[in-house]
Coordinates of C-alpha atoms in Angstrom, one line a residue:
Chain A
M1 CA 0.0 0.0 0.0
N2 CA 1.3 3.5 -0.8
P3 CA 1.5 5.1 2.6
G4 CA 0.6 8.5 1.2
R5 CA -2.8 7.2 0.1
A6 CA -3.4 4.5 2.7
G7 CA -7.0 3.9 3.5
R8 CA -8.2 6.1 0.6
S9 CA -10.6 4.5 -1.8
P10 CA -11.3 7.0 -4.6
R11 CA -13.1 4.3 -6.7
E12 CA -15.7 4.1 -3.9
A13 CA -16.4 7.9 -3.9
S14 CA -19.4 9.2 -5.7
G15 CA -17.8 9.6 -9.1
A16 CA -18.5 8.6 -12.6
A17 CA -17.4 5.0 -12.1
A18 CA -19.6 4.4 -9.0
S19 CA -22.8 5.3 -10.9
D20 CA -22.0 4.1 -14.4
A21 CA -19.9 1.0 -13.9
P22 CA -21.0 -1.3 -11.0
F23 CA -18.4 -3.6 -9.7
L24 CA -18.7 -6.9 -11.7
G25 CA -15.7 -8.9 -10.4
I26 CA -13.3 -10.6 -12.7
G27 CA -14.1 -11.2 -16.4
V28 CA -12.5 -12.3 -19.7
G29 CA -12.8 -11.2 -23.3
L30 CA -15.4 -13.2 -25.2
R31 CA -13.9 -15.1 -28.1
P32 CA -15.8 -17.3 -30.6
V33 CA -13.4 -20.2 -30.0
H34 CA -14.7 -20.5 -26.5
Y35 CA -18.5 -20.4 -27.3
P36 CA -19.0 -24.2 -27.1
E37 CA -17.3 -24.5 -23.7
I38 CA -19.1 -21.4 -22.3
F39 CA -22.5 -22.7 -23.3
R40 CA -21.6 -26.2 -22.0
R41 CA -20.8 -24.7 -18.6
L42 CA -23.9 -22.5 -18.6
S43 CA -26.2 -25.3 -19.4
G44 CA -24.7 -27.9 -16.9
P45 CA -23.6 -28.2 -13.3
D46 CA -20.1 -26.7 -13.9
E47 CA -19.3 -23.2 -12.7
L48 CA -18.8 -20.7 -15.5
G49 CA -15.5 -19.7 -13.8
I50 CA -15.6 -16.0 -14.5
D51 CA -18.0 -13.1 -13.5
W52 CA -18.5 -11.3 -16.7
F53 CA -17.6 -11.0 -20.4
E54 CA -16.4 -8.2 -22.5
A55 CA -17.4 -8.4 -26.2
L56 CA -15.5 -6.6 -29.0
S57 CA -18.2 -4.3 -30.4
E58 CA -17.1 -4.4 -34.0
N59 CA -17.3 -8.3 -34.1
Y60 CA -21.0 -8.1 -33.4
M61 CA -22.0 -5.1 -35.6
V62 CA -23.4 -7.5 -38.2
A63 CA -26.9 -8.0 -39.3
G64 CA -27.6 -11.5 -37.8
G65 CA -26.5 -15.1 -37.5
R66 CA -24.5 -16.7 -34.7
P67 CA -22.6 -13.6 -33.4
R68 CA -25.9 -11.8 -32.6
R69 CA -27.6 -14.9 -31.2
V70 CA -24.7 -15.6 -28.8
L71 CA -24.9 -12.2 -27.3
S72 CA -28.7 -12.4 -26.8
D73 CA -28.3 -15.8 -25.1
L74 CA -25.4 -14.6 -22.9
R75 CA -27.1 -11.5 -21.7
A76 CA -29.6 -13.5 -19.9
E77 CA -26.9 -15.4 -18.1
V78 CA -23.9 -13.2 -17.3
P79 CA -23.2 -9.4 -17.4
L80 CA -21.8 -8.1 -20.7
V81 CA -19.7 -5.1 -21.4
L82 CA -18.8 -3.7 -24.8
H83 CA -15.3 -2.8 -25.9
G84 CA -14.7 -1.1 -29.2
V85 CA -11.6 -0.4 -31.3
S86 CA -13.0 1.8 -34.1
L87 CA -14.7 4.8 -32.5
N88 CA -11.7 6.7 -33.8
I89 CA -12.3 9.3 -31.2
G90 CA -9.1 11.2 -31.8
S91 CA -9.3 11.4 -35.6
S92 CA -9.5 14.7 -37.4
D93 CA -12.1 13.1 -39.6
P94 CA -15.7 13.9 -38.7
L95 CA -17.2 11.5 -36.1
D96 CA -18.6 8.4 -37.8
L97 CA -22.3 8.7 -36.9
H98 CA -23.1 5.4 -38.6
Y99 CA -20.7 3.7 -36.2
V100 CA -22.2 5.5 -33.2
E101 CA -25.7 4.4 -34.3
A102 CA -24.5 0.8 -34.7
L103 CA -23.0 1.0 -31.3
A104 CA -26.2 2.3 -29.7
E105 CA -28.1 -0.5 -31.3
L106 CA -25.6 -3.0 -30.0
V107 CA -25.9 -1.6 -26.5
E108 CA -29.6 -2.1 -26.7
H109 CA -29.1 -5.7 -28.0
T110 CA -26.7 -6.7 -25.3
G111 CA -27.8 -4.8 -22.3
A112 CA -24.2 -3.8 -21.9
R113 CA -23.4 -2.6 -18.4
W114 CA -21.0 0.0 -19.9
L115 CA -19.0 0.5 -23.0
S116 CA -15.4 1.6 -23.8
D117 CA -13.1 2.4 -26.6
H118 CA -9.5 3.8 -26.8
L119 CA -7.9 7.2 -26.3
C120 CA -6.3 7.2 -29.8
W121 CA -7.1 7.6 -33.5
T122 CA -7.5 4.7 -35.8
G123 CA -7.8 6.3 -39.2
V124 CA -8.0 9.5 -41.2
E125 CA -9.2 10.6 -44.6
G126 CA -11.6 7.7 -44.7
R127 CA -8.8 5.1 -44.3
N128 CA -8.9 2.7 -41.4
L129 CA -5.6 1.6 -40.0
H130 CA -7.2 -1.0 -37.7
D131 CA -4.7 0.0 -35.1
L132 CA -4.6 2.2 -32.0
I133 CA -2.4 5.2 -32.9
P134 CA -1.5 7.5 -30.1
L135 CA -2.4 11.2 -30.2
P136 CA -0.1 14.2 -29.7
Y137 CA -0.5 15.0 -26.0
T138 CA -1.4 18.7 -26.5
E139 CA -4.1 21.0 -25.1
R140 CA -5.7 21.3 -28.6
A141 CA -5.8 17.5 -29.0
S142 CA -7.4 17.1 -25.5
D143 CA -10.0 19.7 -26.4
H144 CA -10.7 18.0 -29.7
V145 CA -11.1 14.6 -28.2
A146 CA -13.1 15.8 -25.2
E147 CA -15.6 17.6 -27.5
R148 CA -16.1 14.4 -29.5
V149 CA -16.5 12.2 -26.4
R150 CA -19.2 14.6 -25.2
Q151 CA -20.9 14.3 -28.6
V152 CA -20.8 10.5 -28.4
Q153 CA -22.0 10.4 -24.8
D154 CA -24.9 12.7 -25.8
L155 CA -25.9 10.4 -28.7
L156 CA -25.6 7.3 -26.5
G157 CA -27.2 8.9 -23.5
R158 CA -24.5 7.5 -21.2
R159 CA -20.9 7.9 -20.2
I160 CA -18.3 5.9 -22.0
A161 CA -14.8 4.9 -20.8
L162 CA -11.6 5.5 -22.7
E163 CA -8.7 3.2 -22.5
N164 CA -5.0 4.2 -22.5
V165 CA -3.2 2.5 -25.4
S166 CA 0.2 0.8 -25.6
S167 CA 2.3 3.0 -27.8
Y168 CA 5.5 2.8 -29.7
L169 CA 5.9 6.4 -30.8
S170 CA 5.4 9.8 -29.4
Y171 CA 5.3 13.3 -31.0
C172 CA 7.8 16.1 -31.0
D173 CA 5.3 18.6 -29.8
D174 CA 3.8 16.7 -26.8
E175 CA 3.0 19.3 -24.2
M176 CA 2.2 16.9 -21.3
S177 CA 2.6 13.4 -20.1
E178 CA 0.2 10.7 -21.3
W179 CA -1.3 10.3 -17.9
K180 CA -2.0 14.1 -17.6
F181 CA -3.6 13.9 -21.1
L182 CA -5.8 11.0 -20.1
A183 CA -6.9 12.6 -16.9
E184 CA -7.5 15.9 -18.6
V185 CA -9.6 14.4 -21.4
A186 CA -11.7 12.4 -18.8
E187 CA -12.2 15.5 -16.8
K188 CA -13.2 17.8 -19.7
A189 CA -15.5 15.2 -21.3
D190 CA -16.8 13.9 -18.0
C191 CA -16.2 10.3 -19.1
G192 CA -14.8 7.1 -17.5
I193 CA -11.4 5.5 -17.9
L194 CA -10.5 2.0 -18.7
L195 CA -7.1 1.6 -17.2
D196 CA -5.1 -1.0 -19.0
V197 CA -2.3 -1.9 -16.6
N198 CA -0.4 -3.9 -19.1
N199 CA -0.5 -0.9 -21.6
V200 CA 0.8 1.4 -18.9
Y201 CA 3.7 -1.1 -18.3
V202 CA 4.4 -1.5 -22.0
S203 CA 4.3 2.2 -22.8
A204 CA 6.4 3.0 -19.7
H205 CA 9.1 0.7 -21.0
N206 CA 8.9 2.0 -24.6
H207 CA 9.0 5.7 -23.6
G208 CA 11.0 5.4 -20.4
F209 CA 8.7 6.6 -17.7
D210 CA 7.7 5.2 -14.3
P211 CA 4.4 3.3 -14.5
R212 CA 3.6 4.0 -10.9
E213 CA 3.8 7.7 -11.5
Y214 CA 1.3 7.2 -14.3
I215 CA -1.2 5.2 -12.3
A216 CA -0.9 7.5 -9.2
A217 CA -2.0 10.4 -11.4
I218 CA -5.2 8.7 -12.7
P219 CA -8.4 9.9 -11.0
G220 CA -9.6 6.6 -9.4
E221 CA -13.2 7.7 -9.2
R222 CA -13.4 7.7 -13.0
V223 CA -12.0 4.2 -13.5
F224 CA -14.7 1.9 -14.8
Q225 CA -12.6 -1.1 -15.5
I226 CA -9.1 -2.5 -15.5
H227 CA -7.5 -4.5 -18.4
L228 CA -4.8 -7.1 -18.0
A229 CA -3.0 -8.9 -20.8
G230 CA 0.3 -10.4 -21.9
H231 CA 2.9 -8.6 -24.0
S232 CA 5.9 -9.7 -26.0
E233 CA 9.5 -8.4 -26.3
D234 CA 10.8 -7.0 -29.5
P235 CA 14.0 -5.2 -28.3
P236 CA 14.2 -2.4 -27.6
L237 CA 10.4 -2.3 -27.4
L238 CA 7.7 -4.2 -25.6
I239 CA 4.7 -5.0 -27.9
D240 CA 1.2 -5.4 -26.6
T241 CA 0.4 -8.7 -28.3
H242 CA -2.2 -10.2 -26.0
D243 CA -0.7 -13.6 -26.8
H244 CA 0.9 -14.5 -23.5
P245 CA -0.2 -14.9 -19.8
V246 CA 0.0 -11.7 -17.8
R247 CA 3.6 -11.1 -16.9
D248 CA 4.7 -11.1 -13.2
E249 CA 5.7 -7.4 -13.3
V250 CA 2.2 -6.6 -14.6
W251 CA 0.6 -8.6 -11.8
D252 CA 2.6 -6.6 -9.3
L253 CA 1.6 -3.3 -11.0
Y254 CA -2.1 -4.5 -10.9
A255 CA -1.9 -5.2 -7.1
W256 CA -0.3 -1.8 -6.6
T257 CA -3.1 -0.1 -8.8
L258 CA -5.8 -1.7 -6.7
E259 CA -4.2 -0.4 -3.5
Q260 CA -4.3 3.0 -5.0
I261 CA -7.8 3.1 -6.5
G262 CA -9.7 0.4 -4.7
P263 CA -11.9 -2.4 -6.2
V264 CA -12.4 -2.2 -9.9
S265 CA -13.9 -4.7 -12.3
T266 CA -11.0 -6.4 -14.0
L267 CA -10.7 -8.2 -17.3
I268 CA -8.2 -10.6 -18.9
E269 CA -7.6 -10.1 -22.6
W270 CA -6.1 -12.9 -24.7
D271 CA -6.4 -12.4 -28.5
D272 CA -3.7 -14.5 -30.1
H273 CA -2.6 -18.0 -29.4
I274 CA -5.8 -18.1 -27.5
P275 CA -5.7 -20.8 -24.8
S276 CA -8.5 -23.1 -23.7
F277 CA -11.3 -21.5 -21.7
E278 CA -10.1 -23.4 -18.7
R279 CA -6.7 -21.9 -19.0
L280 CA -8.3 -18.4 -19.4
C281 CA -10.3 -19.1 -16.3
A282 CA -7.1 -20.0 -14.4
E283 CA -5.7 -16.6 -15.4
A284 CA -8.9 -14.9 -14.1
A285 CA -8.6 -16.9 -10.9
R286 CA -5.1 -15.5 -10.5
A287 CA -6.5 -12.0 -10.9
R288 CA -9.0 -12.8 -8.2
T289 CA -6.2 -14.0 -5.9
V290 CA -4.2 -10.8 -6.5
F291 CA -7.3 -8.7 -6.1
D292 CA -8.2 -10.4 -2.7
R293 CA -4.7 -10.0 -1.4
A294 CA -4.3 -6.4 -2.5
L295 CA -7.7 -5.3 -1.1
G296 CA -8.3 -7.5 2.0
D297 CA -11.7 -6.7 3.5
R298 CA -12.6 -4.3 0.7
A299 CA -12.4 -7.3 -1.6
A300 CA -15.1 -9.1 0.3
Q301 CA -17.3 -6.0 0.3
S302 CA -16.9 -5.6 -3.4
A303 CA -17.7 -9.3 -4.0
S304 CA -21.2 -8.7 -2.4
E305 CA -21.6 -5.6 -4.6
S306 CA -20.7 -7.8 -7.6
K307 CA -23.5 -10.2 -6.7
R308 CA -26.0 -7.4 -6.6
A309 CA -24.8 -6.0 -9.9
G310 CA -24.9 -9.4 -11.6
Chain B
M1 CA 4.5 20.7 -35.4
P2 CA 1.9 20.5 -38.1
E3 CA -1.9 20.5 -37.4
L4 CA -3.5 17.3 -36.2
R5 CA -4.9 16.5 -39.6
A6 CA -1.5 16.9 -41.3
V7 CA 0.1 14.7 -38.6
Q8 CA -2.5 12.0 -39.0
A9 CA -2.3 12.1 -42.8
L10 CA 1.5 11.7 -42.7
V11 CA 1.4 8.9 -40.2
S12 CA -1.4 7.2 -42.0
E13 CA 0.4 7.4 -45.4
L14 CA 3.5 5.9 -44.0
I15 CA 1.8 3.1 -42.0
R16 CA -0.2 2.1 -45.1
A17 CA 3.0 1.7 -47.1
T18 CA 2.5 -2.1 -47.5
D19 CA 6.2 -3.0 -47.9
G20 CA 7.4 -1.0 -44.9
V21 CA 8.2 2.6 -44.1
E22 CA 11.9 2.4 -44.7
R23 CA 11.6 0.8 -48.2
T24 CA 8.8 3.0 -49.2
L25 CA 10.8 6.1 -48.3
A26 CA 13.9 4.7 -50.2
R27 CA 11.7 4.2 -53.3
T28 CA 10.1 7.7 -53.1
D29 CA 11.6 10.2 -55.5
T30 CA 14.1 12.5 -53.9
P31 CA 12.2 15.8 -53.5
H32 CA 9.2 14.1 -52.0
R33 CA 11.4 11.8 -49.8
C34 CA 13.2 14.9 -48.4
E35 CA 9.8 16.5 -47.7
L36 CA 8.5 13.4 -46.0
L37 CA 11.6 13.0 -43.9
D38 CA 11.6 16.6 -42.8
L39 CA 8.0 16.4 -41.9
L40 CA 8.5 13.1 -40.0
A41 CA 11.5 14.6 -38.1
A42 CA 9.3 17.5 -37.0
T43 CA 6.4 15.2 -36.1
V44 CA 7.6 11.9 -34.5
T45 CA 10.2 11.7 -31.8
S46 CA 13.4 9.8 -32.3
D47 CA 15.5 8.8 -29.3
A48 CA 18.7 7.0 -28.6
R49 CA 17.0 3.6 -28.6
L50 CA 14.9 4.0 -31.8
G51 CA 14.4 6.5 -34.6
A52 CA 11.1 7.7 -35.9
V53 CA 11.1 5.5 -39.0
K54 CA 11.7 2.4 -36.9
R55 CA 8.9 3.4 -34.5
L56 CA 6.5 3.9 -37.3
E57 CA 7.6 0.6 -38.8
V58 CA 6.0 -1.2 -35.8
Y59 CA 2.6 0.2 -36.8
A60 CA 3.2 -0.4 -40.6
N61 CA 4.0 -4.1 -39.9
A62 CA 1.0 -4.4 -37.6
Y63 CA -1.2 -2.8 -40.2
F64 CA -0.2 -5.1 -43.0
Y65 CA 0.0 -8.4 -41.1
R66 CA -3.2 -7.8 -39.2
I67 CA -5.1 -7.4 -42.5
L68 CA -3.2 -10.2 -44.1
D69 CA -4.2 -12.6 -41.3
C70 CA -7.8 -11.5 -41.6
L71 CA -7.8 -12.1 -45.4
K72 CA -6.1 -15.4 -44.9
E73 CA -9.1 -16.5 -42.8
D74 CA -11.6 -15.0 -45.2
F75 CA -10.1 -16.5 -48.3
S76 CA -8.5 -19.6 -46.8
V77 CA -9.2 -21.8 -49.9
L78 CA -7.8 -19.3 -52.2
L79 CA -4.7 -19.1 -50.0
A80 CA -4.3 -22.9 -50.0
N81 CA -4.6 -22.9 -53.8
V82 CA -2.2 -20.1 -54.7
G83 CA 0.3 -20.5 -51.9
D84 CA 1.6 -18.1 -49.2
A85 CA 3.9 -16.1 -51.3
R86 CA 1.4 -15.3 -54.1
F87 CA -1.3 -14.6 -51.6
H88 CA 1.0 -12.2 -49.8
D89 CA 1.7 -10.4 -53.1
L90 CA -2.0 -10.3 -53.9
V91 CA -2.9 -8.7 -50.6
T92 CA -0.1 -6.2 -51.0
A93 CA -1.4 -5.2 -54.5
Y94 CA -5.0 -5.2 -53.2
L95 CA -4.3 -2.9 -50.2
L96 CA -2.5 -0.3 -52.5
V97 CA -5.7 0.0 -54.5
H98 CA -8.3 -0.7 -51.8
P99 CA -7.1 0.4 -48.4
S100 CA -9.6 -0.4 -45.7
N101 CA -12.3 2.2 -45.5
H102 CA -14.7 0.4 -43.1
F103 CA -14.5 0.5 -39.4
S104 CA -14.7 -3.3 -39.2
M105 CA -12.0 -5.7 -40.6
R106 CA -14.9 -7.9 -41.5
Y107 CA -15.3 -5.9 -44.7
V108 CA -11.7 -5.3 -45.7
G109 CA -11.8 -8.1 -48.3
Q110 CA -15.1 -7.0 -49.8
R111 CA -13.6 -5.9 -53.1
M112 CA -11.2 -8.7 -53.5
P113 CA -13.2 -10.8 -56.0
Q114 CA -13.7 -7.8 -58.3
F115 CA -10.1 -6.7 -57.9
I116 CA -8.8 -10.2 -59.0
A117 CA -11.4 -10.3 -61.8
A118 CA -10.8 -6.8 -63.3
H119 CA -7.8 -4.9 -62.0
A120 CA -5.1 -4.3 -64.6
S121 CA -2.3 -5.2 -62.1
M122 CA -3.9 -8.7 -61.8
A123 CA -3.6 -9.7 -65.5
A124 CA -0.7 -12.2 -64.9
F125 CA -2.3 -13.6 -61.8
R126 CA -5.6 -14.1 -63.7
S127 CA -3.9 -15.9 -66.5
Q128 CA -2.1 -18.2 -64.0
F129 CA -5.2 -18.7 -61.8
P130 CA -8.2 -18.1 -64.1
W131 CA -10.6 -19.5 -61.5
A132 CA -9.3 -17.3 -58.6
A133 CA -11.8 -14.5 -58.8
D134 CA -14.7 -16.9 -58.7
L135 CA -13.2 -18.8 -55.8
A136 CA -12.9 -15.4 -53.9
R137 CA -16.5 -14.7 -54.8
L138 CA -17.6 -18.0 -53.4
E139 CA -15.6 -17.5 -50.2
W140 CA -17.0 -14.0 -49.8
A141 CA -20.5 -15.3 -50.3
L142 CA -20.0 -17.8 -47.5
L143 CA -19.0 -14.9 -45.2
D144 CA -22.0 -12.8 -46.2
A145 CA -24.3 -15.8 -45.5
F146 CA -22.8 -16.4 -42.1
D147 CA -23.9 -13.0 -40.6
A148 CA -26.8 -12.1 -42.9
A149 CA -29.9 -10.7 -41.1
D150 CA -32.2 -13.1 -39.2
V151 CA -35.8 -13.0 -40.5
P152 CA -38.8 -15.3 -39.9
K153 CA -38.7 -18.2 -42.3
A154 CA -41.7 -19.1 -44.5
T155 CA -43.3 -22.4 -43.7
R156 CA -45.6 -24.8 -45.5
Q157 CA -48.5 -23.4 -43.3
D158 CA -48.0 -20.0 -44.8
F159 CA -49.2 -21.4 -48.1
A160 CA -51.7 -24.0 -46.9
T161 CA -54.7 -21.7 -47.1
V162 CA -53.9 -20.1 -50.5
D163 CA -56.6 -20.7 -53.0
P164 CA -55.1 -22.7 -55.9
E165 CA -56.6 -20.2 -58.3
E166 CA -54.5 -17.4 -56.7
F167 CA -51.3 -19.4 -56.7
A168 CA -50.2 -18.0 -60.1
E169 CA -50.1 -14.5 -58.6
L170 CA -48.2 -15.5 -55.5
Q171 CA -44.8 -13.9 -54.7
F172 CA -42.0 -15.5 -52.6
F173 CA -39.2 -13.9 -50.7
L174 CA -35.7 -15.2 -50.2
D175 CA -34.0 -15.4 -46.9
P176 CA -31.3 -12.6 -46.7
S177 CA -28.5 -15.3 -46.5
V178 CA -29.5 -16.8 -49.9
Q179 CA -27.2 -16.2 -52.8
C180 CA -27.1 -17.9 -56.2
L181 CA -23.7 -17.8 -57.9
E182 CA -22.6 -18.8 -61.3
L183 CA -19.0 -19.8 -61.1
D184 CA -16.1 -21.3 -62.9
S185 CA -16.4 -25.0 -62.0
R186 CA -12.7 -25.2 -61.2
A187 CA -13.3 -22.7 -58.4
V188 CA -16.2 -24.8 -57.1
R189 CA -14.1 -27.9 -57.3
R190 CA -11.3 -26.3 -55.2
Q191 CA -13.9 -25.2 -52.5
R192 CA -15.4 -28.7 -52.6
A193 CA -11.9 -30.3 -52.0
H194 CA -11.9 -28.2 -48.8
G195 CA -15.2 -29.8 -47.9
A196 CA -17.2 -26.7 -47.9
V197 CA -19.4 -27.4 -50.9
E198 CA -21.5 -30.6 -51.3
A199 CA -20.1 -32.9 -53.9
E200 CA -22.2 -33.3 -56.9
D201 CA -21.0 -33.1 -60.4
S202 CA -23.2 -30.5 -62.1
A203 CA -20.6 -28.8 -64.1
L204 CA -21.8 -27.5 -67.4
E205 CA -20.0 -26.4 -70.5
S206 CA -20.7 -22.8 -71.0
E207 CA -21.8 -21.4 -74.3
G208 CA -18.9 -20.3 -76.4
G209 CA -16.6 -23.1 -75.2
G210 CA -15.0 -21.3 -72.3
A211 CA -14.3 -22.9 -68.9
P212 CA -17.2 -24.9 -67.5
R213 CA -19.5 -22.9 -65.3
E214 CA -21.9 -24.1 -62.6
H215 CA -24.4 -22.6 -60.3
V216 CA -24.1 -22.8 -56.5
L217 CA -26.7 -22.0 -53.9
V218 CA -25.3 -20.5 -50.7
W219 CA -27.6 -20.0 -47.6
R220 CA -27.6 -20.3 -43.9
R221 CA -29.7 -22.7 -41.9
D222 CA -29.4 -23.2 -38.1
E223 CA -26.4 -20.9 -38.0
T224 CA -24.5 -23.1 -40.4
V225 CA -23.6 -21.9 -43.9
R226 CA -24.6 -24.4 -46.5
T227 CA -24.1 -24.8 -50.2
R228 CA -25.4 -27.0 -52.9
P229 CA -25.1 -27.2 -56.7
L230 CA -28.0 -25.9 -58.7
A231 CA -29.2 -27.0 -62.1
P232 CA -29.5 -24.0 -64.6
A233 CA -33.4 -24.2 -64.5
E234 CA -33.5 -24.1 -60.7
A235 CA -31.0 -21.3 -60.7
R236 CA -33.2 -19.4 -63.2
A237 CA -36.2 -19.9 -60.9
L238 CA -34.4 -18.7 -57.9
D239 CA -33.3 -15.6 -59.8
C240 CA -36.9 -15.0 -60.6
V241 CA -37.9 -15.2 -56.9
A242 CA -35.1 -12.7 -56.2
R243 CA -36.6 -10.4 -58.9
G244 CA -40.0 -10.5 -57.3
K245 CA -41.6 -12.6 -60.0
T246 CA -44.9 -14.4 -59.3
F247 CA -45.4 -18.2 -59.4
G248 CA -47.0 -17.9 -62.9
E249 CA -44.1 -15.7 -64.2
I250 CA -41.5 -18.1 -62.9
C251 CA -43.2 -21.0 -64.7
V252 CA -43.1 -19.0 -67.9
E253 CA -39.4 -18.2 -67.5
V254 CA -38.3 -21.8 -66.9
A255 CA -40.7 -23.4 -69.4
G256 CA -38.0 -23.2 -72.1
L257 CA -35.6 -25.2 -69.9
V258 CA -37.9 -27.8 -68.3
G259 CA -40.8 -28.0 -70.8
E260 CA -44.1 -26.1 -70.6
E261 CA -46.0 -29.1 -69.2
Q262 CA -43.5 -29.7 -66.5
A263 CA -43.0 -26.1 -65.5
A264 CA -45.7 -25.7 -62.8
S265 CA -44.9 -29.0 -61.0
Q266 CA -41.2 -28.4 -61.3
V267 CA -41.4 -24.9 -59.8
A268 CA -43.7 -26.1 -57.0
G269 CA -41.2 -28.9 -56.2
W270 CA -38.3 -26.4 -56.0
L271 CA -40.4 -24.1 -53.8
A272 CA -41.2 -27.0 -51.5
A273 CA -37.5 -27.9 -51.3
W274 CA -36.5 -24.2 -50.6
L275 CA -39.1 -24.0 -47.9
E276 CA -37.9 -27.2 -46.3
V277 CA -34.3 -26.0 -46.0
G278 CA -35.1 -22.4 -44.9
C279 CA -34.3 -20.5 -48.1
L280 CA -37.6 -18.6 -48.1
A281 CA -38.6 -15.8 -45.8
K282 CA -42.0 -14.8 -44.6
Q283 CA -41.8 -11.2 -45.9
V284 CA -39.8 -8.8 -48.0
V285 CA -36.6 -7.8 -46.2

């Protein structure tokens, strides 16, 4: 526990997260390869093994078929959250209103508890890069993004959460740190934050900053959710590949994060070399153990909150 | 530093250079290369560990290989038939002409069949693999069927109360997943060899003595995409349904293929079969 913040639990204060993102426990990213095992567990005596799922919004923005049916079936059984990669909130292109409409429809379809995307841009001049490119960390960029977030929130009628990305480049004219930029955008837009602890770790390595300084500056009351994932080494960089178990250093940073901001719904992402659902549940179980150890009594209290929310 | 739009345009241009930032810059003519390098130096930070070009290269590689992996899944039979190296070159050429302009990677390969069939840069590829465009069409049709809209299916009961006198004026509606394709039979054979198309030899010699063509029905039932060969008369009848023709009009159109006396019973038989497997919808969609 950081002595300077001992006993403080900003996440439990009356902020954006408290009202918009109830504590759901430990979840995993929903991936089609696991559908058979998930429905086997849901229809039989075995425990599901996780508390909630996060679905990748774009994968379900289709007219029909199995993707849509899976979400309608799951929403009756387990809390769902939506996570997008193509809101393109930082682009200088006009906001894609068709995308926002499709997102609103998907929120309705899934009963998503909340939704998130990334603090980045993903395309410009009508071209989509299908990647999360960092923004210049300037006042003008933060105004630009915050204005667009407010527009999206008005259209959706709810707050969204923005996730910090892993990055491999920075811009010459950055005027502030990434963490100040994230906090500033969240404040100006009155939105939530999806704090990806692995991304903080990866970017800290790639740009040479202290990940704890980053996390200590994040307004805990705005954190809807935490992401954990594995990364790869491609010297001199770390790459956010989501193809490994969570690294020990990231587990340590996760525990430290929880000590700073209190109980937050946590999700394991695994997108490449995807293991069995059982192995994914084991990773979620490890998150639960770290969570319980880091938070002690507050973990038990949040578990009862999670039951109410589920 | 340039305005946000200029920064994003520069980064996007370099990331989309499908054979890498460094090689693209080396290939660019000198005045433009100098301009790009100056702009890059004023935009993206270089440090002792890594320069701006190498840092951008991470994104350029991710861009190309992420889309390549997606297209390998979408066109897996084409990939298996042309091989990794040619498929890699195909995707490189495709992305230069058709960079992704949709928010979802689901649609990045949408123009691949047409690109193979008609783009000037594909002439050599076409002469080596004359069936490739149709194979891509078939694979894309399977994807479209997979996530087509769900609508209520028509059933026998829907037609049980129709007065036989009114049957001639009756219209039918296809399920949104239904597609009827006329393809180079060598493409269909290759798909069949992958087990995705039911085996049945219905290949026909096309008029004019070109490569044999055949019709394939693609649709989705119980969340599984299905295919089966179609005889030309049945394909014609299905096309009539798609064009909103009535039972009577369909009979007239296929009479030349199945004989006037057989037309009504033949069309009724096809309709019954389509109903049975979920190809007909209750209403216009």
